[in-house]
Amino acid sequence: MNDGLVRLVSQRFDAFASRYLEAPGDGFAYTLKVEHTRRVLDIAETIAREEELPERLVPACRLAALLHDVGRFPQYKQYHTFRDADSANHAALSVTYTLREKLLANVPAEIRRLVLGAVYLHNKRILPELSSPDLRTVAQLLRDSDKLDIYRVLIAHFSQPEQLHPEVALHVLNEPDKFSEPVLQALLARSYGDYRHIVYINDFKLMVIGWLYDLNFRSSCRLLKERGYLDELFDSLPQHERFDLLRRQITQELAQRLKDA
Ligand SMILES: [Fe+2]
């Protein structure tokens, strides 16, 4: 049931995405999202398995991963950007297009409800209080899986000598020695970075370093450590004693989370 359902929705997602991939010109942007989706699905399955999630929640986690960025395709087609602030909320678009394209047809109502809820919530800066513990779990798992793959995408992007596709990092300024004080302050105070303060490439790196505070599962922290994303990000920042301070703080936080859970 579980595998058959995911395979069916996966085929529908492929058919949906292929309509965009076939259009001339913007193949790079759409391919990026198809590959991201595949990896997020893979990560979601790993976390669900390691956390021994109740069987009833696993299909919802897998389907939410598959559909979370469906809205990116119409977003890029219409606006030529992935910046929600300059276009539309892509999570809301994902819900709209999932319904419009009947991507969840024949999926049991309870699973559908969890999937649509988690997809809608995946890009909120902070997950709101939710009365349904099941929805909270699926939404948390999707958010962690998405972040873990975005680390990968961004690190690959930052390591290119010339950033050919600035939309990946939301068009931040590539000034290698600059950073914005409020972003660093927020992280040292153990709070999340705020997209509104992001100006420079280093702000962006700092903000994603701070995502550690928002990870919900021990398995997510394990993957983060194993993949070495934080080290890569810190190594790519300019020399600054306050970055060293932050690095010690973040390293301790990660060790604590791996010990505690
Ligand atoms: Fe997204």
PDB file of C-alpha atoms and ligand atoms in Angstrom:
ATOM      1  CA  MET A   1       0.000   0.000   0.000  1.00  0.00           C
ATOM      2  CA  ASN A   2       2.627   2.402   1.159  1.00  0.00           C
ATOM      3  CA  ASP A   3       5.099   1.756  -1.684  1.00  0.00           C
ATOM      4  CA  GLY A   4       2.397   1.560  -4.361  1.00  0.00           C
ATOM      5  CA  LEU A   5       0.935   4.850  -3.244  1.00  0.00           C
ATOM      6  CA  VAL A   6       4.265   6.633  -3.251  1.00  0.00           C
ATOM      7  CA  ARG A   7       5.135   5.188  -6.666  1.00  0.00           C
ATOM      8  CA  LEU A   8       1.825   6.411  -8.089  1.00  0.00           C
ATOM      9  CA  VAL A   9       2.247   9.956  -6.764  1.00  0.00           C
ATOM     10  CA  SER A  10       5.895   9.934  -7.824  1.00  0.00           C
ATOM     11  CA  GLN A  11       4.826   9.154 -11.409  1.00  0.00           C
ATOM     12  CA  ARG A  12       2.346  11.998 -11.286  1.00  0.00           C
ATOM     13  CA  PHE A  13       5.034  14.345  -9.983  1.00  0.00           C
ATOM     14  CA  ASP A  14       7.366  13.305 -12.823  1.00  0.00           C
ATOM     15  CA  ALA A  15       4.642  13.937 -15.399  1.00  0.00           C
ATOM     16  CA  PHE A  16       3.919  17.334 -13.842  1.00  0.00           C
ATOM     17  CA  ALA A  17       7.591  18.362 -13.745  1.00  0.00           C
ATOM     18  CA  SER A  18       8.278  17.113 -17.279  1.00  0.00           C
ATOM     19  CA  ARG A  19       5.878  19.685 -18.697  1.00  0.00           C
ATOM     20  CA  TYR A  20       8.155  22.393 -17.311  1.00  0.00           C
ATOM     21  CA  LEU A  21      11.418  20.641 -18.142  1.00  0.00           C
ATOM     22  CA  GLU A  22      10.412  20.407 -21.776  1.00  0.00           C
ATOM     23  CA  ALA A  23       9.899  24.144 -22.069  1.00  0.00           C
ATOM     24  CA  PRO A  24      12.943  25.806 -23.633  1.00  0.00           C
ATOM     25  CA  GLY A  25      15.242  28.098 -21.641  1.00  0.00           C
ATOM     26  CA  ASP A  26      14.780  27.466 -17.941  1.00  0.00           C
ATOM     27  CA  GLY A  27      15.788  23.839 -17.733  1.00  0.00           C
ATOM     28  CA  PHE A  28      18.443  24.527 -15.097  1.00  0.00           C
ATOM     29  CA  ALA A  29      15.992  25.921 -12.567  1.00  0.00           C
ATOM     30  CA  TYR A  30      13.482  23.100 -12.984  1.00  0.00           C
ATOM     31  CA  THR A  31      16.126  20.376 -12.965  1.00  0.00           C
ATOM     32  CA  LEU A  32      17.468  21.819  -9.712  1.00  0.00           C
ATOM     33  CA  LYS A  33      14.046  21.380  -8.125  1.00  0.00           C
ATOM     34  CA  VAL A  34      13.451  17.874  -9.473  1.00  0.00           C
ATOM     35  CA  GLU A  35      16.819  16.724  -8.108  1.00  0.00           C
ATOM     36  CA  HIS A  36      16.211  18.519  -4.807  1.00  0.00           C
ATOM     37  CA  THR A  37      12.846  16.766  -4.490  1.00  0.00           C
ATOM     38  CA  ARG A  38      14.401  13.335  -5.041  1.00  0.00           C
ATOM     39  CA  ARG A  39      17.052  13.949  -2.392  1.00  0.00           C
ATOM     40  CA  VAL A  40      14.547  15.382   0.112  1.00  0.00           C
ATOM     41  CA  LEU A  41      12.456  12.241  -0.341  1.00  0.00           C
ATOM     42  CA  ASP A  42      15.512  10.119   0.317  1.00  0.00           C
ATOM     43  CA  ILE A  43      16.413  12.066   3.468  1.00  0.00           C
ATOM     44  CA  ALA A  44      12.798  11.971   4.715  1.00  0.00           C
ATOM     45  CA  GLU A  45      12.778   8.189   4.345  1.00  0.00           C
ATOM     46  CA  THR A  46      16.058   7.914   6.252  1.00  0.00           C
ATOM     47  CA  ILE A  47      14.834  10.077   9.142  1.00  0.00           C
ATOM     48  CA  ALA A  48      11.456   8.295   9.302  1.00  0.00           C
ATOM     49  CA  ARG A  49      13.231   4.931   9.492  1.00  0.00           C
ATOM     50  CA  GLU A  50      15.824   5.972  12.041  1.00  0.00           C
ATOM     51  CA  GLU A  51      13.285   7.690  14.259  1.00  0.00           C
ATOM     52  CA  GLU A  52      11.042   4.624  14.011  1.00  0.00           C
ATOM     53  CA  LEU A  53       8.042   6.732  13.139  1.00  0.00           C
ATOM     54  CA  PRO A  54       4.632   5.059  13.481  1.00  0.00           C
ATOM     55  CA  GLU A  55       3.809   3.211  10.265  1.00  0.00           C
ATOM     56  CA  ARG A  56       0.704   5.344   9.658  1.00  0.00           C
ATOM     57  CA  LEU A  57       2.839   8.502   9.319  1.00  0.00           C
ATOM     58  CA  VAL A  58       5.468   7.167   6.924  1.00  0.00           C
ATOM     59  CA  PRO A  59       3.460   7.511   3.665  1.00  0.00           C
ATOM     60  CA  ALA A  60       2.496  11.072   4.636  1.00  0.00           C
ATOM     61  CA  CYS A  61       6.175  11.942   5.189  1.00  0.00           C
ATOM     62  CA  ARG A  62       7.182  10.462   1.853  1.00  0.00           C
ATOM     63  CA  LEU A  63       4.395  12.165  -0.091  1.00  0.00           C
ATOM     64  CA  ALA A  64       4.990  15.503   1.622  1.00  0.00           C
ATOM     65  CA  ALA A  65       8.644  15.309   0.591  1.00  0.00           C
ATOM     66  CA  LEU A  66       7.648  14.543  -3.013  1.00  0.00           C
ATOM     67  CA  LEU A  67       5.196  17.405  -3.289  1.00  0.00           C
ATOM     68  CA  HIS A  68       6.638  20.126  -1.062  1.00  0.00           C
ATOM     69  CA  ASP A  69       8.145  22.151  -3.910  1.00  0.00           C
ATOM     70  CA  VAL A  70       5.551  21.532  -6.632  1.00  0.00           C
ATOM     71  CA  GLY A  71       4.831  25.273  -6.441  1.00  0.00           C
ATOM     72  CA  ARG A  72       8.411  26.105  -7.469  1.00  0.00           C
ATOM     73  CA  PHE A  73       7.624  25.157 -11.073  1.00  0.00           C
ATOM     74  CA  PRO A  74       4.730  27.565 -11.667  1.00  0.00           C
ATOM     75  CA  GLN A  75       6.538  30.144  -9.507  1.00  0.00           C
ATOM     76  CA  TYR A  76       9.625  30.134 -11.724  1.00  0.00           C
ATOM     77  CA  LYS A  77       7.578  29.954 -14.894  1.00  0.00           C
ATOM     78  CA  GLN A  78       5.560  33.032 -13.995  1.00  0.00           C
ATOM     79  CA  TYR A  79       8.082  35.152 -12.083  1.00  0.00           C
ATOM     80  CA  HIS A  80      11.546  33.836 -13.027  1.00  0.00           C
ATOM     81  CA  THR A  81      12.671  33.828  -9.422  1.00  0.00           C
ATOM     82  CA  PHE A  82      12.634  31.574  -6.362  1.00  0.00           C
ATOM     83  CA  ARG A  83      12.323  34.564  -4.045  1.00  0.00           C
ATOM     84  CA  ASP A  84       8.919  34.273  -2.467  1.00  0.00           C
ATOM     85  CA  ALA A  85       9.031  37.903  -1.344  1.00  0.00           C
ATOM     86  CA  ASP A  86       9.282  39.020  -4.972  1.00  0.00           C
ATOM     87  CA  SER A  87       6.731  36.591  -6.338  1.00  0.00           C
ATOM     88  CA  ALA A  88       4.395  34.293  -4.393  1.00  0.00           C
ATOM     89  CA  ASN A  89       4.489  31.958  -1.409  1.00  0.00           C
ATOM     90  CA  HIS A  90       5.727  28.792  -3.084  1.00  0.00           C
ATOM     91  CA  ALA A  91       4.382  26.501  -0.321  1.00  0.00           C
ATOM     92  CA  ALA A  92       0.859  27.829  -0.867  1.00  0.00           C
ATOM     93  CA  LEU A  93       1.406  27.353  -4.620  1.00  0.00           C
ATOM     94  CA  SER A  94       2.461  23.752  -3.928  1.00  0.00           C
ATOM     95  CA  VAL A  95      -0.856  23.114  -2.194  1.00  0.00           C
ATOM     96  CA  THR A  96      -2.835  24.846  -4.958  1.00  0.00           C
ATOM     97  CA  TYR A  97      -1.126  22.899  -7.752  1.00  0.00           C
ATOM     98  CA  THR A  98      -1.234  19.587  -5.884  1.00  0.00           C
ATOM     99  CA  LEU A  99      -5.016  20.004  -5.679  1.00  0.00           C
ATOM    100  CA  ARG A 100      -5.459  21.450  -9.164  1.00  0.00           C
ATOM    101  CA  GLU A 101      -3.406  18.700 -10.779  1.00  0.00           C
ATOM    102  CA  LYS A 102      -5.002  15.997  -8.598  1.00  0.00           C
ATOM    103  CA  LEU A 103      -1.575  14.719  -7.548  1.00  0.00           C
ATOM    104  CA  LEU A 104      -3.071  13.135  -4.420  1.00  0.00           C
ATOM    105  CA  ALA A 105      -6.084  11.510  -6.111  1.00  0.00           C
ATOM    106  CA  ASN A 106      -6.971   8.151  -4.469  1.00  0.00           C
ATOM    107  CA  VAL A 107      -4.802   8.887  -1.447  1.00  0.00           C
ATOM    108  CA  PRO A 108      -6.723   8.293   1.815  1.00  0.00           C
ATOM    109  CA  ALA A 109      -8.170  11.495   3.262  1.00  0.00           C
ATOM    110  CA  GLU A 110      -6.191  11.333   6.510  1.00  0.00           C
ATOM    111  CA  ILE A 111      -2.861  11.050   4.650  1.00  0.00           C
ATOM    112  CA  ARG A 112      -3.875  13.774   2.224  1.00  0.00           C
ATOM    113  CA  ARG A 113      -4.661  16.120   5.088  1.00  0.00           C
ATOM    114  CA  LEU A 114      -1.243  15.541   6.679  1.00  0.00           C
ATOM    115  CA  VAL A 115       0.581  15.968   3.368  1.00  0.00           C
ATOM    116  CA  LEU A 116      -1.138  19.220   2.444  1.00  0.00           C
ATOM    117  CA  GLY A 117      -0.665  20.602   5.954  1.00  0.00           C
ATOM    118  CA  ALA A 118       3.047  19.755   6.062  1.00  0.00           C
ATOM    119  CA  VAL A 119       3.624  21.108   2.550  1.00  0.00           C
ATOM    120  CA  TYR A 120       1.889  24.354   3.425  1.00  0.00           C
ATOM    121  CA  LEU A 121       3.958  24.737   6.599  1.00  0.00           C
ATOM    122  CA  HIS A 122       7.340  23.732   5.174  1.00  0.00           C
ATOM    123  CA  ASN A 123       8.643  27.240   4.496  1.00  0.00           C
ATOM    124  CA  LYS A 124       7.301  29.037   7.575  1.00  0.00           C
ATOM    125  CA  ARG A 125      10.124  30.652   9.458  1.00  0.00           C
ATOM    126  CA  ILE A 126       8.879  29.068  12.679  1.00  0.00           C
ATOM    127  CA  LEU A 127       6.462  26.177  12.854  1.00  0.00           C
ATOM    128  CA  PRO A 128       3.287  27.404  14.610  1.00  0.00           C
ATOM    129  CA  GLU A 129       1.649  25.547  17.501  1.00  0.00           C
ATOM    130  CA  LEU A 130      -0.330  22.683  16.003  1.00  0.00           C
ATOM    131  CA  SER A 131      -3.159  20.823  17.691  1.00  0.00           C
ATOM    132  CA  SER A 132      -2.487  17.647  15.711  1.00  0.00           C
ATOM    133  CA  PRO A 133       0.631  15.807  16.959  1.00  0.00           C
ATOM    134  CA  ASP A 134       0.679  13.773  13.725  1.00  0.00           C
ATOM    135  CA  LEU A 135       0.754  16.905  11.576  1.00  0.00           C
ATOM    136  CA  ARG A 136       3.467  18.359  13.767  1.00  0.00           C
ATOM    137  CA  THR A 137       5.634  15.262  13.312  1.00  0.00           C
ATOM    138  CA  VAL A 138       5.194  15.152   9.524  1.00  0.00           C
ATOM    139  CA  ALA A 139       5.794  18.901   9.203  1.00  0.00           C
ATOM    140  CA  GLN A 140       8.915  18.724  11.387  1.00  0.00           C
ATOM    141  CA  LEU A 141      10.293  15.830   9.403  1.00  0.00           C
ATOM    142  CA  LEU A 142       9.694  17.591   6.084  1.00  0.00           C
ATOM    143  CA  ARG A 143      11.312  20.803   7.321  1.00  0.00           C
ATOM    144  CA  ASP A 144      14.418  18.940   8.501  1.00  0.00           C
ATOM    145  CA  SER A 145      14.724  16.957   5.272  1.00  0.00           C
ATOM    146  CA  ASP A 146      14.338  20.088   3.163  1.00  0.00           C
ATOM    147  CA  LYS A 147      16.964  21.989   5.159  1.00  0.00           C
ATOM    148  CA  LEU A 148      19.446  19.128   4.990  1.00  0.00           C
ATOM    149  CA  ASP A 149      19.321  19.129   1.221  1.00  0.00           C
ATOM    150  CA  ILE A 150      19.411  22.913   0.952  1.00  0.00           C
ATOM    151  CA  TYR A 151      22.733  22.794   2.836  1.00  0.00           C
ATOM    152  CA  ARG A 152      24.062  20.608   0.078  1.00  0.00           C
ATOM    153  CA  VAL A 153      22.721  22.783  -2.736  1.00  0.00           C
ATOM    154  CA  LEU A 154      24.125  25.951  -1.186  1.00  0.00           C
ATOM    155  CA  ILE A 155      27.552  24.532  -0.431  1.00  0.00           C
ATOM    156  CA  ALA A 156      27.845  23.309  -4.002  1.00  0.00           C
ATOM    157  CA  HIS A 157      26.780  26.749  -5.186  1.00  0.00           C
ATOM    158  CA  PHE A 158      29.170  28.689  -2.919  1.00  0.00           C
ATOM    159  CA  SER A 159      32.100  26.542  -3.960  1.00  0.00           C
ATOM    160  CA  GLN A 160      31.799  27.504  -7.605  1.00  0.00           C
ATOM    161  CA  PRO A 161      34.329  30.171  -8.555  1.00  0.00           C
ATOM    162  CA  GLU A 162      31.688  31.985 -10.554  1.00  0.00           C
ATOM    163  CA  GLN A 163      28.143  31.791  -9.370  1.00  0.00           C
ATOM    164  CA  LEU A 164      26.392  31.125 -12.606  1.00  0.00           C
ATOM    165  CA  HIS A 165      22.951  30.818 -11.144  1.00  0.00           C
ATOM    166  CA  PRO A 166      22.468  33.532  -8.529  1.00  0.00           C
ATOM    167  CA  GLU A 167      18.861  32.488  -7.932  1.00  0.00           C
ATOM    168  CA  VAL A 168      20.184  29.518  -5.929  1.00  0.00           C
ATOM    169  CA  ALA A 169      21.318  31.847  -3.141  1.00  0.00           C
ATOM    170  CA  LEU A 170      18.532  34.356  -3.618  1.00  0.00           C
ATOM    171  CA  HIS A 171      20.781  36.989  -5.202  1.00  0.00           C
ATOM    172  CA  VAL A 172      22.901  37.902  -2.155  1.00  0.00           C
ATOM    173  CA  LEU A 173      25.874  40.209  -2.711  1.00  0.00           C
ATOM    174  CA  ASN A 174      29.080  38.325  -3.350  1.00  0.00           C
ATOM    175  CA  GLU A 175      31.421  40.401  -1.185  1.00  0.00           C
ATOM    176  CA  PRO A 176      33.600  37.782   0.467  1.00  0.00           C
ATOM    177  CA  ASP A 177      34.700  39.771   3.543  1.00  0.00           C
ATOM    178  CA  LYS A 178      31.469  41.459   4.558  1.00  0.00           C
ATOM    179  CA  PHE A 179      28.693  40.340   6.882  1.00  0.00           C
ATOM    180  CA  SER A 180      25.729  41.957   8.659  1.00  0.00           C
ATOM    181  CA  GLU A 181      25.978  42.367  12.417  1.00  0.00           C
ATOM    182  CA  PRO A 182      22.294  41.547  13.226  1.00  0.00           C
ATOM    183  CA  VAL A 183      22.626  38.156  11.583  1.00  0.00           C
ATOM    184  CA  LEU A 184      25.657  37.205  13.675  1.00  0.00           C
ATOM    185  CA  GLN A 185      24.074  38.677  16.825  1.00  0.00           C
ATOM    186  CA  ALA A 186      20.954  36.569  16.365  1.00  0.00           C
ATOM    187  CA  LEU A 187      22.961  33.385  16.039  1.00  0.00           C
ATOM    188  CA  LEU A 188      25.166  34.095  19.033  1.00  0.00           C
ATOM    189  CA  ALA A 189      21.911  34.605  20.975  1.00  0.00           C
ATOM    190  CA  ARG A 190      20.790  31.177  19.720  1.00  0.00           C
ATOM    191  CA  SER A 191      17.927  32.523  17.688  1.00  0.00           C
ATOM    192  CA  TYR A 192      17.229  32.106  13.999  1.00  0.00           C
ATOM    193  CA  GLY A 193      18.608  34.346  11.331  1.00  0.00           C
ATOM    194  CA  ASP A 194      16.105  36.596   9.668  1.00  0.00           C
ATOM    195  CA  TYR A 195      15.905  36.626   5.891  1.00  0.00           C
ATOM    196  CA  ARG A 196      15.286  40.369   5.978  1.00  0.00           C
ATOM    197  CA  HIS A 197      18.800  40.992   7.310  1.00  0.00           C
ATOM    198  CA  ILE A 198      20.496  38.944   4.629  1.00  0.00           C
ATOM    199  CA  VAL A 199      22.602  41.170   2.387  1.00  0.00           C
ATOM    200  CA  TYR A 200      25.930  39.434   1.819  1.00  0.00           C
ATOM    201  CA  ILE A 201      26.933  35.917   0.968  1.00  0.00           C
ATOM    202  CA  ASN A 202      28.362  35.486   4.493  1.00  0.00           C
ATOM    203  CA  ASP A 203      25.000  36.439   6.007  1.00  0.00           C
ATOM    204  CA  PHE A 204      23.453  33.673   4.038  1.00  0.00           C
ATOM    205  CA  LYS A 205      26.053  31.187   5.246  1.00  0.00           C
ATOM    206  CA  LEU A 206      25.515  32.296   8.838  1.00  0.00           C
ATOM    207  CA  MET A 207      21.781  31.955   8.511  1.00  0.00           C
ATOM    208  CA  VAL A 208      21.963  28.389   7.293  1.00  0.00           C
ATOM    209  CA  ILE A 209      24.492  27.540  10.020  1.00  0.00           C
ATOM    210  CA  GLY A 210      21.787  28.701  12.462  1.00  0.00           C
ATOM    211  CA  TRP A 211      19.300  26.217  11.042  1.00  0.00           C
ATOM    212  CA  LEU A 212      20.853  23.743  13.462  1.00  0.00           C
ATOM    213  CA  TYR A 213      18.714  25.351  16.182  1.00  0.00           C
ATOM    214  CA  ASP A 214      15.610  24.543  14.191  1.00  0.00           C
ATOM    215  CA  LEU A 215      16.322  20.855  13.499  1.00  0.00           C
ATOM    216  CA  ASN A 216      13.778  18.599  15.159  1.00  0.00           C
ATOM    217  CA  PHE A 217      15.205  15.093  15.101  1.00  0.00           C
ATOM    218  CA  ARG A 218      18.389  13.513  16.343  1.00  0.00           C
ATOM    219  CA  SER A 219      18.738  11.741  12.968  1.00  0.00           C
ATOM    220  CA  SER A 220      18.729  15.123  11.249  1.00  0.00           C
ATOM    221  CA  CYS A 221      21.607  16.244  13.474  1.00  0.00           C
ATOM    222  CA  ARG A 222      23.407  12.986  12.778  1.00  0.00           C
ATOM    223  CA  LEU A 223      23.092  13.536   9.028  1.00  0.00           C
ATOM    224  CA  LEU A 224      24.218  17.137   9.383  1.00  0.00           C
ATOM    225  CA  LYS A 225      27.344  16.064  11.254  1.00  0.00           C
ATOM    226  CA  GLU A 226      28.092  13.085   9.040  1.00  0.00           C
ATOM    227  CA  ARG A 227      27.870  15.186   5.890  1.00  0.00           C
ATOM    228  CA  GLY A 228      30.187  17.828   7.303  1.00  0.00           C
ATOM    229  CA  TYR A 229      28.046  20.747   6.139  1.00  0.00           C
ATOM    230  CA  LEU A 230      28.728  22.968   9.138  1.00  0.00           C
ATOM    231  CA  ASP A 231      32.494  22.542   8.841  1.00  0.00           C
ATOM    232  CA  GLU A 232      32.356  23.370   5.156  1.00  0.00           C
ATOM    233  CA  LEU A 233      30.359  26.507   5.838  1.00  0.00           C
ATOM    234  CA  PHE A 234      32.594  27.679   8.683  1.00  0.00           C
ATOM    235  CA  ASP A 235      35.732  26.964   6.647  1.00  0.00           C
ATOM    236  CA  SER A 236      34.377  29.162   3.875  1.00  0.00           C
ATOM    237  CA  LEU A 237      33.833  32.197   6.135  1.00  0.00           C
ATOM    238  CA  PRO A 238      36.564  34.865   6.404  1.00  0.00           C
ATOM    239  CA  GLN A 239      38.866  34.824   9.439  1.00  0.00           C
ATOM    240  CA  HIS A 240      37.179  36.557  12.356  1.00  0.00           C
ATOM    241  CA  GLU A 241      37.361  35.804  16.061  1.00  0.00           C
ATOM    242  CA  ARG A 242      33.605  36.156  16.441  1.00  0.00           C
ATOM    243  CA  PHE A 243      33.086  33.469  13.817  1.00  0.00           C
ATOM    244  CA  ASP A 244      35.423  31.278  15.888  1.00  0.00           C
ATOM    245  CA  LEU A 245      33.245  31.944  18.929  1.00  0.00           C
ATOM    246  CA  LEU A 246      30.127  31.026  16.984  1.00  0.00           C
ATOM    247  CA  ARG A 247      31.811  27.884  15.690  1.00  0.00           C
ATOM    248  CA  ARG A 248      32.561  26.702  19.214  1.00  0.00           C
ATOM    249  CA  GLN A 249      28.992  27.416  20.268  1.00  0.00           C
ATOM    250  CA  ILE A 250      27.486  25.599  17.287  1.00  0.00           C
ATOM    251  CA  THR A 251      29.848  22.625  17.658  1.00  0.00           C
ATOM    252  CA  GLN A 252      28.809  22.290  21.312  1.00  0.00           C
ATOM    253  CA  GLU A 253      25.146  22.544  20.423  1.00  0.00           C
ATOM    254  CA  LEU A 254      25.456  19.792  17.836  1.00  0.00           C
ATOM    255  CA  ALA A 255      27.354  17.527  20.247  1.00  0.00           C
ATOM    256  CA  GLN A 256      24.699  18.131  22.911  1.00  0.00           C
ATOM    257  CA  ARG A 257      21.862  17.297  20.553  1.00  0.00           C
ATOM    258  CA  LEU A 258      23.561  14.085  19.506  1.00  0.00           C
ATOM    259  CA  LYS A 259      24.111  13.126  23.137  1.00  0.00           C
ATOM    260  CA  ASP A 260      20.716  14.151  24.530  1.00  0.00           C
ATOM    261  CA  ALA A 261      18.216  12.632  22.237  1.00  0.00           C
TER     262      ALA A 261
HETATM  263 FE    FE B   1      10.270  24.740  -0.562  1.00  0.00          FE
END
